Tab-separated table of C-alpha atoms in Angstrom:
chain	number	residue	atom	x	y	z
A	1	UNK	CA	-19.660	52.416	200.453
A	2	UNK	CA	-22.371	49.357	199.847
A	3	UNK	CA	-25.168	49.924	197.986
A	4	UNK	CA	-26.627	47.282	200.042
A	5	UNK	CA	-27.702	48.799	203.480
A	6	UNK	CA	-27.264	45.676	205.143
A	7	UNK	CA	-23.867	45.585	204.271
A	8	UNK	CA	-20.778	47.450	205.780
A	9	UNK	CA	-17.577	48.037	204.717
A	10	UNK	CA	-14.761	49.166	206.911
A	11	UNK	CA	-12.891	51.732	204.047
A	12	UNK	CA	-10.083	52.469	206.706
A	13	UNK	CA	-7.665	50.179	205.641
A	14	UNK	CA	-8.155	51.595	201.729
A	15	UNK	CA	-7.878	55.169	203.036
A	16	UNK	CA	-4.446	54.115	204.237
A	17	UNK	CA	-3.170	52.526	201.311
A	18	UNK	CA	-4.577	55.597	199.729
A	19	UNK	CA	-3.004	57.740	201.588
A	20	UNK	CA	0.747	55.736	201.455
A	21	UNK	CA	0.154	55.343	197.292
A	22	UNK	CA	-0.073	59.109	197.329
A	23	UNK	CA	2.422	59.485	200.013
A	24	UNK	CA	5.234	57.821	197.333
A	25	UNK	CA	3.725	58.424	194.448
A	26	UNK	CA	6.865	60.486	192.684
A	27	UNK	CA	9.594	58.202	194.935
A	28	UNK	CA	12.246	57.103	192.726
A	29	UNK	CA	12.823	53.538	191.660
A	30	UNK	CA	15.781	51.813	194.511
A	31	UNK	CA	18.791	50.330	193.581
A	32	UNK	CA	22.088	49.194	195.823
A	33	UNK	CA	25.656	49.471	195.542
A	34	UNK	CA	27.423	47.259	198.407
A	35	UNK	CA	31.590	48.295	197.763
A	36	UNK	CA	34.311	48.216	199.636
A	37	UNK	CA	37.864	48.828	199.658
A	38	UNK	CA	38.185	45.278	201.368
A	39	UNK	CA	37.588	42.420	198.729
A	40	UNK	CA	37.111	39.720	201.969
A	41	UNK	CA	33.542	42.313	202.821
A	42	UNK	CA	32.505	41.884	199.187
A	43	UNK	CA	33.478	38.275	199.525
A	44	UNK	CA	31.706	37.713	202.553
A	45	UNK	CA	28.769	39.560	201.504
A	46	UNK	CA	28.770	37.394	197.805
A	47	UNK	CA	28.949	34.460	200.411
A	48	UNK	CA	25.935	35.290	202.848
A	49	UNK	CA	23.892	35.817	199.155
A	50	UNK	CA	24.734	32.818	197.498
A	51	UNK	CA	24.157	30.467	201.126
A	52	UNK	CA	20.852	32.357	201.545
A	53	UNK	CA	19.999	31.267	197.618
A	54	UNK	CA	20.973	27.442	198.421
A	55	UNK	CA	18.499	27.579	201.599
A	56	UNK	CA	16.124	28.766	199.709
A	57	UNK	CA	16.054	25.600	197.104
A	58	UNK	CA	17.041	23.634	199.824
A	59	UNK	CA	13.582	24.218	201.341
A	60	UNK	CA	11.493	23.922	198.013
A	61	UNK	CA	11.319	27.953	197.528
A	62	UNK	CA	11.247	28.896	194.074
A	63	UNK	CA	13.328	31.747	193.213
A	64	UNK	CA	12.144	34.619	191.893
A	65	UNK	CA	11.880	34.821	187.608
A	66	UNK	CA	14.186	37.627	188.346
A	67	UNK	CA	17.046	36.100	190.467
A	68	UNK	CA	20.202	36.163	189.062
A	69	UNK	CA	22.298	33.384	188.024
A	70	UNK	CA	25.087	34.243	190.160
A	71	UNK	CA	26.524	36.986	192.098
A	72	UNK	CA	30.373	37.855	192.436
A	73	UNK	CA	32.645	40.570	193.678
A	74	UNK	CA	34.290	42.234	191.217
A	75	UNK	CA	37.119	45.250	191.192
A	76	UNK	CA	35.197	48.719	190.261
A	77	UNK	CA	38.203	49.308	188.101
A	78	UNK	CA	37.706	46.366	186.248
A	79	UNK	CA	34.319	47.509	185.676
A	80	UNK	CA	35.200	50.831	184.718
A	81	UNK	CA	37.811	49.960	182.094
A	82	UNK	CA	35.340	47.993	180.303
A	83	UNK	CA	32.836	50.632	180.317
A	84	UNK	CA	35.873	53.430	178.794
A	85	UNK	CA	37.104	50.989	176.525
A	86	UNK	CA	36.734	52.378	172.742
A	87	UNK	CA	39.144	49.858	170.546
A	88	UNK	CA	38.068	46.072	170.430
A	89	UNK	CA	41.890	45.563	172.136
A	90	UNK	CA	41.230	47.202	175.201
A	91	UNK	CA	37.756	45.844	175.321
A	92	UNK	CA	38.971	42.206	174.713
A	93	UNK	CA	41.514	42.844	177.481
A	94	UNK	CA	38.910	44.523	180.279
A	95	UNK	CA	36.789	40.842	179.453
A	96	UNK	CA	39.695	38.989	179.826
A	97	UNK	CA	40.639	40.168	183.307
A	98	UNK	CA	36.836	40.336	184.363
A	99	UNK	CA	36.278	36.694	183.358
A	100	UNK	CA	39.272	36.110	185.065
A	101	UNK	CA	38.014	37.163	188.330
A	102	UNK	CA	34.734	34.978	187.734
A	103	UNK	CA	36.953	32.145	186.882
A	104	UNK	CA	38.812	32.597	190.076
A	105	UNK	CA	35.047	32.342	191.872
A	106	UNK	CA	34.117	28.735	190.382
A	107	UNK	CA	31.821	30.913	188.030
A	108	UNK	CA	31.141	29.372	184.998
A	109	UNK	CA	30.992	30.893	181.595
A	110	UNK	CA	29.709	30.122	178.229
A	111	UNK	CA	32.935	29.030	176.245
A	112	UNK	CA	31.121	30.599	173.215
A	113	UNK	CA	30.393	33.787	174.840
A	114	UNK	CA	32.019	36.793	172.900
A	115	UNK	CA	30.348	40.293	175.019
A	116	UNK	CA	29.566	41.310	178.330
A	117	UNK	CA	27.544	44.054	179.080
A	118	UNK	CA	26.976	46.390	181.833
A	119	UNK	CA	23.648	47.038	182.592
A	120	UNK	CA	22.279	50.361	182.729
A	121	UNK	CA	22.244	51.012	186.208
A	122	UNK	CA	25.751	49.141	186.948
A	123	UNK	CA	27.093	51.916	184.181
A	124	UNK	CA	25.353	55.029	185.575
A	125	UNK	CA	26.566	54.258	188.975
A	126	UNK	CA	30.393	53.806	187.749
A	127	UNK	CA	29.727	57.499	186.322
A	128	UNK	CA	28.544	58.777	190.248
A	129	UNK	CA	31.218	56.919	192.099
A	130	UNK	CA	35.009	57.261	192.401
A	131	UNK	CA	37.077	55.168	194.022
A	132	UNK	CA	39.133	52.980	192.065
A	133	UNK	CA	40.550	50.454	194.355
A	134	UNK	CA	36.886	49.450	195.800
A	135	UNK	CA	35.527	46.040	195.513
A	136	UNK	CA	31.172	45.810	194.100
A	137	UNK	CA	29.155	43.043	194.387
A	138	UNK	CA	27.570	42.255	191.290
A	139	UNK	CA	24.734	39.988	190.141
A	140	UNK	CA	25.296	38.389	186.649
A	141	UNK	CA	23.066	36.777	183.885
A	142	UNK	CA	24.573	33.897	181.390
A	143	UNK	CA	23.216	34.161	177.928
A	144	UNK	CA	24.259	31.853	174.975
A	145	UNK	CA	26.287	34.461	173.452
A	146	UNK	CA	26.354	37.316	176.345
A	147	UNK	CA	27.186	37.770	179.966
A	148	UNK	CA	25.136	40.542	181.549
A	149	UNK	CA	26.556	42.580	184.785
A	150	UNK	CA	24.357	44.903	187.001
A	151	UNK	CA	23.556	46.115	190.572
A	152	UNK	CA	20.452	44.625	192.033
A	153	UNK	CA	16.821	47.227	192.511
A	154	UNK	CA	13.873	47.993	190.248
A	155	UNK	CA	10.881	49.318	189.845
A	156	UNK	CA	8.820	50.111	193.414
A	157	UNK	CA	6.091	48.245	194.120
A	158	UNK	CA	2.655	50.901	194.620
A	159	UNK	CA	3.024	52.382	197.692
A	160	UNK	CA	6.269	51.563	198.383
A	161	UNK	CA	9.544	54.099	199.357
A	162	UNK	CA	12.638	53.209	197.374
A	163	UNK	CA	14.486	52.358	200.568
A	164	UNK	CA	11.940	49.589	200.612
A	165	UNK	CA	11.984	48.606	197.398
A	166	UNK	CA	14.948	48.469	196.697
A	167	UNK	CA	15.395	45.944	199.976
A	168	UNK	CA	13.086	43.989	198.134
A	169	UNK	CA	14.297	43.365	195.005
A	170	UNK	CA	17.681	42.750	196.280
A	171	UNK	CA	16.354	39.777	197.844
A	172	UNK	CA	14.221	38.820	195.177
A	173	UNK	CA	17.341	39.182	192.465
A	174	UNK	CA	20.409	38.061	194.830
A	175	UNK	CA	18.908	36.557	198.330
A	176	UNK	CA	20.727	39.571	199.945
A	177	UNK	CA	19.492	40.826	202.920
A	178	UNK	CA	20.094	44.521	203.964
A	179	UNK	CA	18.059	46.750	205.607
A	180	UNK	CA	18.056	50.983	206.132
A	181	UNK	CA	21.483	50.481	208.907
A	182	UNK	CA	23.647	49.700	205.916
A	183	UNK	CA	22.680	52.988	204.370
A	184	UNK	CA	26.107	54.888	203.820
A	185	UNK	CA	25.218	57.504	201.216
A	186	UNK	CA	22.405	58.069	198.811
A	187	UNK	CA	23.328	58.828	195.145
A	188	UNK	CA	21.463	60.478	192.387
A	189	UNK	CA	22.272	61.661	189.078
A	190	UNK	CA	21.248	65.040	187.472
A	191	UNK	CA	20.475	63.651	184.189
A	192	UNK	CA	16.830	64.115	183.206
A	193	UNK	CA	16.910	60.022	182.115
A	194	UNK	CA	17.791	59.248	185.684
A	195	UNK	CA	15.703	61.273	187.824
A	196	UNK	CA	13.539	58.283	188.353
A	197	UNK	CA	16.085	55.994	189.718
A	198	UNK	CA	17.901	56.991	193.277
A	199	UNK	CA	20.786	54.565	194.374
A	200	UNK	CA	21.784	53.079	197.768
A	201	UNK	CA	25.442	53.177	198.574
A	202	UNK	CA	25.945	50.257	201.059
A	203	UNK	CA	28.359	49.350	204.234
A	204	UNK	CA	27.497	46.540	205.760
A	205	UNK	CA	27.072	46.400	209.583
A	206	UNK	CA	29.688	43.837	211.802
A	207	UNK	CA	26.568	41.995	212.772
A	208	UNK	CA	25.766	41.472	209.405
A	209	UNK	CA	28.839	40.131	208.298
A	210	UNK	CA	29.706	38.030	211.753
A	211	UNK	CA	25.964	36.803	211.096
């Protein structure tokens, strides 16, 4: 309230956001796993991410600092060997076959890179999942020396659920588009490190992909 009598304010609109702060205030961060035992949905959904990215600088938008340099579709297994490898043989072979399937999608890699890393949320969701024949879309950051692999999600915005922010920084990471109908499961892990993060196992709908 004004200390100015001839001044007033209407304070509904700040009970609200108040009241919605409060409302989320111990929601989990959002993150999103799109798989599939079909490679051609991963495909299609790597596809509908990377056009929506091109419209974007086609019409002057400026990406987000966070947007990824590219996004692929990538075997789980592939993923998951990596992650279990323990001698610098099986690790140079898991590389080999995952830069193989970046090759194979006109992605470019730094000749002198000699690592690629899983981010942390990529690796904790490998750890909640089974499934070793399913497909993951994947968004991917070049470094001079390192090649960085994760799921796309982050930190909620004040107020928001993680449903919605993890819509959001999908879009701002990748360009994908998703909303709560491709929700197929919700996973969480019981570690104590990981109670603030809750991921979003995705199916995407036939309009989505026919879209």
């Amino acid at each position: 309230t004004s200390d100015n009598p001839d001044i007033t304010i209407d304070e509904t609109n700040f009970k609200v956001s108040c009241a919605s702060c409060l409302l989320h205030a111990h929601e989990p961060n959002g993150f999103c796993l799109v798989a599939s035992p079909s490679a051609d949905v991963i495909y299609t959904i790597r596809d509908i991410s990377r056009w929506n990215r091109r419209k974007k600088e086609r019409s002057g938008h400026t990406l987000h600092q966070d947007h990824a340099h590219f996004v692929a579709t990538l075997p789980r297994l592939s993923l998951w060997n990596l992650r279990q490898s323990k001698t610098h043989a099986q690790s140079s072979a898991a590389m080999d076959e995952i830069l193989g399937h970046l090759s194979n999608q006109d992605i470019s890699v730094n000749p002198e890179m000699n690592k690629i890393e899983l981010g942390y949320h990529l690796t904790s969701v490998l750890g909640l999942t089974k499934g070793s024949e399913d497909f993951w879309f994947v968004m991917g950051f070049n470094d001079s020396k390192s090649l960085q692999l994760d799921l796309p999600g982050g930190k909620r915005h004040l107020g928001e659920t993680s449903l919605e922010g993890a819509i959001r920084e999908a879009e701002e990471e990748t360009s994908l588009i998703w909303d709560a109908s491709w929700v197929k499961d919700i996973l969480e892990s019981s570690k104590p490190s990981e109670k603030g993060n809750r991921y979003f196992d995705l199916c995407p709908t036939e309009s989505s992909l026919s879209g």
